């Protein structure tokens, strides 16, 4: 038969496809057309062959449209009947090939037709076609799972096709693999689309699990089995990433973790483990057993090959073979670490040496002809092609097999990473010992763990994956690891869990440092350092013996100068984690004082370096200690090398001419790449925050660094410069606080702080505050400006003070919520400055600005405004107490009323706003004068604000809100101008406080309510006898319930609660009227012994009450008791005052007991 003429190719893939579509259309049977079936079949074969061959190779930049591809495939299927099985097979190959090559997701209309076609073909065609049909099916359902609902019963039902073909009893492994691959693609989640229904998800999960649990039989090809495992792992990962796959049953989770651990080590040379069917939560590793592996003797010339090794060629895939994996990225085993490094890793891992770098240097000193390893070498040792017993073809297959085995390990690790994100951390940490290394016992081998992969896997990509998983486990583990504690007593009969966790932390440090020394891949090296940073951020070093951080510190120093940018950045991240870990730690303090050259000379055998900073540090700007302005004795004996390093990285031009390894960072830049400089700025900020005593000597120099950064064009550098400035300002403020532990002579002098802020205000800070194009920078600049020392602010020039205030008042009108929130917060800080708070005009301007922000639509702005309003009202109280009526008369009544109404409205807002709004209400009601109380306009506002306070105390709001509301009512009770005891709201306020003191779950709120009940100074303030006695009874009941709590964390406040209640009871007795005493005596008669024991305890205790702020000295307590006794004796002299005598005798007995106990203690 004559060959079919092929028309000339049209330009572009789209034109080519339209040409093929036209040819397919011409092949359709037309009415009356005379065309033999055989001839059409031959033409279809040729056409399909041309389509497949023409579309081989890499996909073009501009391929055909998805619609053209889908229409062509649909037309092709319409022309092929199920009895033409060779054509069915070929058209399925075409579907699979085109959809994968052009990454086409089929539209719903064509999907329905093509899926129906494939399902019918599976039911009607011979078994030899099923693999190709399933490959087509897998390509069709890829990212189309939600659109396949009506076909799920045929595919995943009890007798579904995929369920049958993926059955463990299926003898054809290729068919089983193709079915599992289709199932995995069905499970792929699509954002915004519904997932598979639960029954189908369960079927898929069990299928994938059974595949992973199965063992390879002798008649199954190694590569085919690896691909089967890969598809099952991808399926489980898709289910986990879908979000709705919750693994709740321990057996299900244990089974999954067991197979994942098994697959993590699949094909790992020199290692074979046996896993049980399921893992269970346990404190110790007890499951994995190593199978004996035949070991080869190491070649004496192994190290000779490392210097001149060849990369192993990758095995090429046959065209069409396993082609459905086209959408999967291949493992790059060509970049595997060199032989010498692999040998070094094993030698270090097996060595008892505690200093990995010393071990590395020992290995490096081994002569070329000597083998540094023990006699039991590993079976996976690589040998050169000249020594290989395999032919080139065999070597290619071995390389290909190792590649697929590595992909299984990577797939298992990626799946585990998804599982970690789907499991609650408290559940995950039950399996800690199965995946995290622990120090091996005497004579026992170390259990296999993620670190085994990180140290021994020949694929750098797999090593990096294992470290990513370990990082995910460590992330957020601070609470779990906080129980760790090194054992001081070595004679215990058992090992506490805290010691086990401490041992695990130490082993993690040891293994990660071994991996650090041995690693040659920059990408994997970055992951090791990130993992170390995660460990450092979560480990409780204050409970562990010192030394761990020192080893990490000394090992990481050389990597700061590594040729790879990402390694340099992650090294700085690790240093930042060290200086922020539970700062300040004495160990880190000593490390910061190390000489600058310490640890830099020994760079490690496997660590290429970019350049050495040790000389450059000495060329940085003159030390602050060399300036005559710096007080003597302020600079430490040895400059802080980390500060000098970071400054040099940030401000000095780079001296080297070699380009960075990462092409994303241009080598022509004057300075270090931006990520390195940003990380250096973050390290400086963390160091200043945690170790300000080390940084204070560099205050002006660091200020210059911040100025330089804020003057640059890079917004990120500007932002981090402003954050550094904020930390510097905050450090100075903390150091100058009245309760600071730093001696006055060791603090930064105020004159230097003034110089510092003068430099900032004359520099780029005002410009940053006005940079409306960069709202985040404005926000950070506001925060920085709010960190100025009050004493320094008062010493600034007048125009600079006005500049600060004007900028903040202006930014309070910003349309950006972040900026507005930061500005109103800064005003809330400034209002507390002693040099500003007495300025009535500034207070009024600030009040109006705060009230403006309090009505903003942004919750974060309102929350900051409420906090500032609380500070403003604190200032009003301070001014009232220090300046007297002069300030009150000057302050606008209209503004005061506006503040009262705004605070009342804010008390109905969200809890973050409410907590400070009620604090402000208490202060405002305390500030009111008799003229305000009598004014009609104020009367309604006062009533509303008091109702708001009472309802907040009784509400189910957060405990912080209720605590502030109780505190506010206590402030209200201090104002003698209010009709306390007469107004109707008085009864409501006392009733609310009495209820809280008896029943609130939070003891701090109870303490504050008892404190509020003891504030009124006159008996008439408590109202009628009935109300007074209700308060008394509530306090007695609260005293008896002071140890009743469901939350163990509250128990530590019970002593403080009893102290405050006893104080309130004695205060009431010191004010009680003769009509109150009968009920008081009745209560004492019923509960006298209990009350007496608590009051006696109150008289002799005191030290433990500091936590809740209820501490009073012994003299005050005795004075309170004696005043109550004297008051009751006075009542006894009145007619019908016998009850007063009985109560006074009761109290005198308490005083006598206390005096006797005191004398006994003193003797």
PDB file of N, CA and C in Angstrom, residues 1028-1064:
ATOM      1  N   UNK A1028     -22.863  44.914 103.937  1.00  0.00           N
ATOM      2  CA  UNK A1028     -21.563  44.733 104.601  1.00  0.00           C
ATOM      3  C   UNK A1028     -21.371  43.269 104.999  1.00  0.00           C
ATOM      4  N   UNK A1029     -22.432  42.678 105.555  1.00  0.00           N
ATOM      5  CA  UNK A1029     -22.334  41.290 106.006  1.00  0.00           C
ATOM      6  C   UNK A1029     -22.235  40.313 104.832  1.00  0.00           C
ATOM      7  N   UNK A1030     -22.854  40.668 103.697  1.00  0.00           N
ATOM      8  CA  UNK A1030     -22.722  39.821 102.505  1.00  0.00           C
ATOM      9  C   UNK A1030     -21.263  39.806 102.018  1.00  0.00           C
ATOM     10  N   UNK A1031     -20.635  40.966 102.080  1.00  0.00           N
ATOM     11  CA  UNK A1031     -19.222  41.042 101.678  1.00  0.00           C
ATOM     12  C   UNK A1031     -18.376  40.213 102.637  1.00  0.00           C
ATOM     13  N   UNK A1032     -18.655  40.336 103.944  1.00  0.00           N
ATOM     14  CA  UNK A1032     -17.912  39.567 104.949  1.00  0.00           C
ATOM     15  C   UNK A1032     -18.067  38.059 104.716  1.00  0.00           C
ATOM     16  N   UNK A1033     -19.310  37.628 104.505  1.00  0.00           N
ATOM     17  CA  UNK A1033     -19.572  36.197 104.300  1.00  0.00           C
ATOM     18  C   UNK A1033     -18.904  35.689 103.025  1.00  0.00           C
ATOM     19  N   UNK A1034     -18.920  36.519 101.986  1.00  0.00           N
ATOM     20  CA  UNK A1034     -18.280  36.109 100.734  1.00  0.00           C
ATOM     21  C   UNK A1034     -16.778  35.927 100.931  1.00  0.00           C
ATOM     22  N   UNK A1035     -16.155  36.803 101.693  1.00  0.00           N
ATOM     23  CA  UNK A1035     -14.715  36.704 101.936  1.00  0.00           C
ATOM     24  C   UNK A1035     -14.389  35.471 102.785  1.00  0.00           C
ATOM     25  N   UNK A1036     -15.235  35.183 103.772  1.00  0.00           N
ATOM     26  CA  UNK A1036     -15.012  33.986 104.595  1.00  0.00           C
ATOM     27  C   UNK A1036     -15.139  32.727 103.739  1.00  0.00           C
ATOM     28  N   UNK A1037     -16.163  32.690 102.891  1.00  0.00           N
ATOM     29  CA  UNK A1037     -16.334  31.537 101.999  1.00  0.00           C
ATOM     30  C   UNK A1037     -15.154  31.415 101.036  1.00  0.00           C
ATOM     31  N   UNK A1038     -14.707  32.548 100.524  1.00  0.00           N
ATOM     32  CA  UNK A1038     -13.568  32.538  99.607  1.00  0.00           C
ATOM     33  C   UNK A1038     -12.306  32.043 100.303  1.00  0.00           C
ATOM     34  N   UNK A1039     -12.158  32.377 101.577  1.00  0.00           N
ATOM     35  CA  UNK A1039     -10.997  31.907 102.336  1.00  0.00           C
ATOM     36  C   UNK A1039     -11.012  30.392 102.477  1.00  0.00           C
ATOM     37  N   UNK A1040     -12.179  29.863 102.708  1.00  0.00           N
ATOM     38  CA  UNK A1040     -12.292  28.415 102.855  1.00  0.00           C
ATOM     39  C   UNK A1040     -12.094  27.683 101.513  1.00  0.00           C
ATOM     40  N   UNK A1041     -12.384  28.364 100.407  1.00  0.00           N
ATOM     41  CA  UNK A1041     -12.220  27.757  99.080  1.00  0.00           C
ATOM     42  C   UNK A1041     -10.885  28.109  98.430  1.00  0.00           C
ATOM     43  N   UNK A1042      -9.989  28.687  99.199  1.00  0.00           N
ATOM     44  CA  UNK A1042      -8.753  29.210  98.616  1.00  0.00           C
ATOM     45  C   UNK A1042      -7.811  28.117  98.121  1.00  0.00           C
ATOM     46  N   UNK A1043      -8.102  26.875  98.449  1.00  0.00           N
ATOM     47  CA  UNK A1043      -7.261  25.780  97.951  1.00  0.00           C
ATOM     48  C   UNK A1043      -8.004  24.908  96.943  1.00  0.00           C
ATOM     49  N   UNK A1044      -9.250  25.280  96.644  1.00  0.00           N
ATOM     50  CA  UNK A1044     -10.048  24.498  95.692  1.00  0.00           C
ATOM     51  C   UNK A1044      -9.807  25.025  94.287  1.00  0.00           C
ATOM     52  N   UNK A1045      -9.166  24.233  93.463  1.00  0.00           N
ATOM     53  CA  UNK A1045      -8.945  24.635  92.072  1.00  0.00           C
ATOM     54  C   UNK A1045      -8.822  23.403  91.183  1.00  0.00           C
ATOM     55  N   UNK A1046      -9.334  23.521  89.963  1.00  0.00           N
ATOM     56  CA  UNK A1046      -9.206  22.436  88.997  1.00  0.00           C
ATOM     57  C   UNK A1046      -7.904  22.532  88.216  1.00  0.00           C
ATOM     58  N   UNK A1047      -7.343  23.727  88.202  1.00  0.00           N
ATOM     59  CA  UNK A1047      -6.110  23.968  87.457  1.00  0.00           C
ATOM     60  C   UNK A1047      -4.935  24.005  88.430  1.00  0.00           C
ATOM     61  N   UNK A1048      -4.029  23.037  88.280  1.00  0.00           N
ATOM     62  CA  UNK A1048      -2.899  22.955  89.206  1.00  0.00           C
ATOM     63  C   UNK A1048      -2.022  24.202  89.138  1.00  0.00           C
ATOM     64  N   UNK A1049      -1.986  24.862  87.976  1.00  0.00           N
ATOM     65  CA  UNK A1049      -1.142  26.046  87.829  1.00  0.00           C
ATOM     66  C   UNK A1049      -1.611  27.192  88.721  1.00  0.00           C
ATOM     67  N   UNK A1050      -2.895  27.181  89.090  1.00  0.00           N
ATOM     68  CA  UNK A1050      -3.422  28.244  89.953  1.00  0.00           C
ATOM     69  C   UNK A1050      -3.039  28.041  91.418  1.00  0.00           C
ATOM     70  N   UNK A1051      -2.659  26.830  91.751  1.00  0.00           N
ATOM     71  CA  UNK A1051      -2.425  26.501  93.161  1.00  0.00           C
ATOM     72  C   UNK A1051      -1.322  27.361  93.770  1.00  0.00           C
ATOM     73  N   UNK A1052      -0.340  27.760  92.940  1.00  0.00           N
ATOM     74  CA  UNK A1052       0.785  28.528  93.492  1.00  0.00           C
ATOM     75  C   UNK A1052       0.358  29.922  93.960  1.00  0.00           C
ATOM     76  N   UNK A1053      -0.834  30.362  93.532  1.00  0.00           N
ATOM     77  CA  UNK A1053      -1.316  31.675  93.962  1.00  0.00           C
ATOM     78  C   UNK A1053      -2.246  31.584  95.174  1.00  0.00           C
ATOM     79  N   UNK A1054      -2.483  30.370  95.666  1.00  0.00           N
ATOM     80  CA  UNK A1054      -3.456  30.224  96.756  1.00  0.00           C
ATOM     81  C   UNK A1054      -2.994  30.930  98.031  1.00  0.00           C
ATOM     82  N   UNK A1055      -1.693  30.895  98.333  1.00  0.00           N
ATOM     83  CA  UNK A1055      -1.189  31.576  99.541  1.00  0.00           C
ATOM     84  C   UNK A1055      -1.395  33.086  99.422  1.00  0.00           C
ATOM     85  N   UNK A1056      -1.129  33.635  98.240  1.00  0.00           N
ATOM     86  CA  UNK A1056      -1.340  35.074  98.026  1.00  0.00           C
ATOM     87  C   UNK A1056      -2.814  35.423  98.146  1.00  0.00           C
ATOM     88  N   UNK A1057      -3.682  34.543  97.668  1.00  0.00           N
ATOM     89  CA  UNK A1057      -5.121  34.783  97.786  1.00  0.00           C
ATOM     90  C   UNK A1057      -5.541  34.822  99.250  1.00  0.00           C
ATOM     91  N   UNK A1058      -5.066  33.857 100.032  1.00  0.00           N
ATOM     92  CA  UNK A1058      -5.413  33.846 101.466  1.00  0.00           C
ATOM     93  C   UNK A1058      -4.902  35.103 102.164  1.00  0.00           C
ATOM     94  N   UNK A1059      -3.713  35.531 101.794  1.00  0.00           N
ATOM     95  CA  UNK A1059      -3.154  36.749 102.388  1.00  0.00           C
ATOM     96  C   UNK A1059      -4.059  37.942 102.124  1.00  0.00           C
ATOM     97  N   UNK A1060      -4.492  38.100 100.881  1.00  0.00           N
ATOM     98  CA  UNK A1060      -5.314  39.256 100.536  1.00  0.00           C
ATOM     99  C   UNK A1060      -6.691  39.176 101.191  1.00  0.00           C
ATOM    100  N   UNK A1061      -7.259  37.965 101.276  1.00  0.00           N
ATOM    101  CA  UNK A1061      -8.576  37.822 101.916  1.00  0.00           C
ATOM    102  C   UNK A1061      -8.470  38.134 103.404  1.00  0.00           C
ATOM    103  N   UNK A1062      -7.432  37.627 104.066  1.00  0.00           N
ATOM    104  CA  UNK A1062      -7.242  37.923 105.500  1.00  0.00           C
ATOM    105  C   UNK A1062      -7.090  39.426 105.721  1.00  0.00           C
ATOM    106  N   UNK A1063      -6.362  40.056 104.825  1.00  0.00           N
ATOM    107  CA  UNK A1063      -6.169  41.502 104.932  1.00  0.00           C
ATOM    108  C   UNK A1063      -7.516  42.212 104.787  1.00  0.00           C
ATOM    109  N   UNK A1064      -8.339  41.756 103.844  1.00  0.00           N
ATOM    110  CA  UNK A1064      -9.658  42.370 103.643  1.00  0.00           C
ATOM    111  C   UNK A1064     -10.560  42.128 104.852  1.00  0.00           C
TER     112      UNK A1064
END
